[in-house]
Tab-separated table of C-alpha atoms and ligand atoms in Angstrom:
chain	number	residue	atom	x	y	z
A	226	MET	CA	40.594	85.497	-54.329
A	227	ALA	CA	39.419	82.423	-52.490
A	228	GLY	CA	40.877	82.820	-49.054
A	229	ALA	CA	44.218	84.167	-50.251
A	230	GLY	CA	43.875	87.402	-48.379
A	231	ARG	CA	46.567	89.990	-48.031
A	232	ARG	CA	49.000	89.671	-45.222
A	233	ARG	CA	50.012	92.607	-43.134
A	234	GLY	CA	53.545	93.845	-43.274
A	235	GLY	CA	54.096	94.414	-46.966
A	236	ALA	CA	54.731	90.945	-48.292
A	237	ASN	CA	51.963	89.933	-50.617
A	238	SER	CA	53.138	86.381	-50.757
A	239	ARG	CA	55.708	84.000	-49.486
A	240	CYS	CA	58.104	81.930	-51.470
A	241	PRO	CA	56.686	78.412	-51.617
A	242	ALA	CA	60.174	76.976	-51.444
A	243	CYS	CA	61.841	78.885	-48.612
A	244	GLY	CA	58.951	80.791	-47.035
A	245	GLY	CA	60.753	84.107	-47.309
A	246	PRO	CA	58.728	87.315	-47.675
A	247	THR	CA	58.459	88.207	-51.313
A	248	HIS	CA	56.518	90.539	-53.519
A	249	HIS	CA	54.890	89.094	-56.598
A	250	HIS	CA	54.823	91.627	-59.373
A	251	ARG	CA	52.518	91.330	-62.317
A	252	ALA	CA	53.633	92.732	-65.630
A	253	ASN	CA	52.683	96.358	-66.119
A	254	HIS	CA	54.036	99.476	-67.766
A	255	SER	CA	56.952	99.912	-65.393
A	256	VAL	CA	58.152	96.301	-65.260
A	257	PRO	CA	56.799	94.458	-68.304
A	258	PHE	CA	57.121	90.939	-66.987
A	259	ASN	CA	56.037	88.916	-63.994
A	260	THR	CA	58.657	88.600	-61.337
A	261	VAL	CA	59.148	87.765	-57.690
A	262	VAL	CA	61.341	90.041	-55.657
A	263	ASP	CA	62.805	89.784	-52.223
A	264	LEU	CA	61.510	92.289	-49.712
A	265	THR	CA	64.875	92.730	-48.043
A	266	PRO	CA	66.122	96.269	-48.731
A	267	LEU	CA	69.552	96.376	-50.320
A	268	THR	CA	72.183	98.810	-49.159
A	269	PRO	CA	74.109	100.678	-51.878
A	270	ALA	CA	77.039	98.298	-51.343
A	271	GLU	CA	74.786	95.276	-51.676
A	272	GLN	CA	73.292	96.676	-54.849
A	273	ALA	CA	76.754	96.949	-56.346
A	274	ALA	CA	77.477	93.389	-55.266
A	275	VAL	CA	74.353	91.796	-56.723
A	276	ARG	CA	74.323	93.766	-59.947
A	277	GLU	CA	75.027	91.345	-62.733
A	278	PRO	CA	73.683	90.860	-66.265
A	279	ASN	CA	70.906	88.474	-65.367
A	280	ARG	CA	69.929	89.876	-62.009
A	281	LEU	CA	67.917	93.046	-61.945
A	282	ILE	CA	67.507	95.622	-59.238
A	283	TYR	CA	64.213	97.328	-58.664
A	284	CYS	CA	62.929	100.296	-56.746
A	285	LEU	CA	59.923	99.371	-54.619
A	286	THR	CA	57.891	102.254	-53.308
A	287	GLN	CA	55.147	101.791	-50.786
A	288	ARG	CA	52.054	103.843	-51.292
A	289	PRO	CA	49.659	104.563	-48.456
A	290	HIS	CA	46.644	103.705	-50.576
A	291	GLY	CA	47.320	101.036	-53.109
A	292	PRO	CA	49.752	98.248	-53.779
A	293	PRO	CA	53.510	98.769	-53.647
A	294	GLN	CA	54.927	99.954	-56.925
A	295	LEU	CA	57.865	98.213	-58.515
A	296	ARG	CA	60.104	99.879	-61.070
A	297	LEU	CA	63.249	98.782	-62.757
A	298	LEU	CA	66.211	100.686	-61.432
A	299	ASN	CA	67.591	102.925	-64.134
A	300	PRO	CA	71.321	103.608	-64.372
A	301	TRP	CA	70.681	107.187	-63.312
A	302	HIS	CA	68.649	106.249	-60.286
A	303	PRO	CA	70.896	106.685	-57.242
A	304	PRO	CA	71.447	103.593	-55.075
A	305	ASP	CA	70.244	105.640	-52.149
A	306	CYS	CA	66.593	106.002	-53.055
A	307	PRO	CA	65.610	109.676	-53.327
A	308	HIS	CA	61.914	109.030	-52.901
A	309	GLY	CA	61.725	106.779	-49.897
A	310	GLY	CA	61.514	103.444	-51.641
A	311	ILE	CA	63.549	100.363	-51.008
A	312	HIS	CA	65.761	98.737	-53.552
A	313	VAL	CA	65.302	95.036	-54.000
A	314	THR	CA	66.379	92.327	-56.359
A	315	ASP	CA	65.009	89.133	-57.802
A	316	HIS	CA	64.241	86.581	-55.153
A	317	ARG	CA	66.572	83.654	-54.897
A	318	CYS	CA	66.095	81.100	-52.208
A	319	PRO	CA	68.906	81.130	-49.685
A	320	PRO	CA	71.062	78.024	-49.600
A	321	THR	CA	69.564	75.416	-47.365
A	322	THR	CA	71.665	74.663	-44.341
A	323	LEU	CA	69.178	72.508	-42.507
A	324	PHE	CA	70.518	69.217	-43.702
B	487	ZN	ZN1	64.552	104.146	-55.605
B	488	ZN	ZN1	62.592	81.269	-51.891
């Protein structure tokens, strides 16, 4: 509330560690836990590459009125989103190469 207004451009927050655009999801009926996802859309090939037991892929749909909606990607959900969403995965900070 206090001063933490929404930013334009979709990201509702930035990673405090790397500053990358992320979406903070609060637990609800579609994803029942809090999570932070990257806002970089994954191509179908990238989705296959990042899919592993402890890394989830989500479908993020933007709605014109209301917050973006995050859903867990079901096995039957095609990697090429049929309803205009983007597919994203849990945020992990990129390796630091500055030092
Ligand atoms: Zn989708
Ligand atoms: Zn980060």
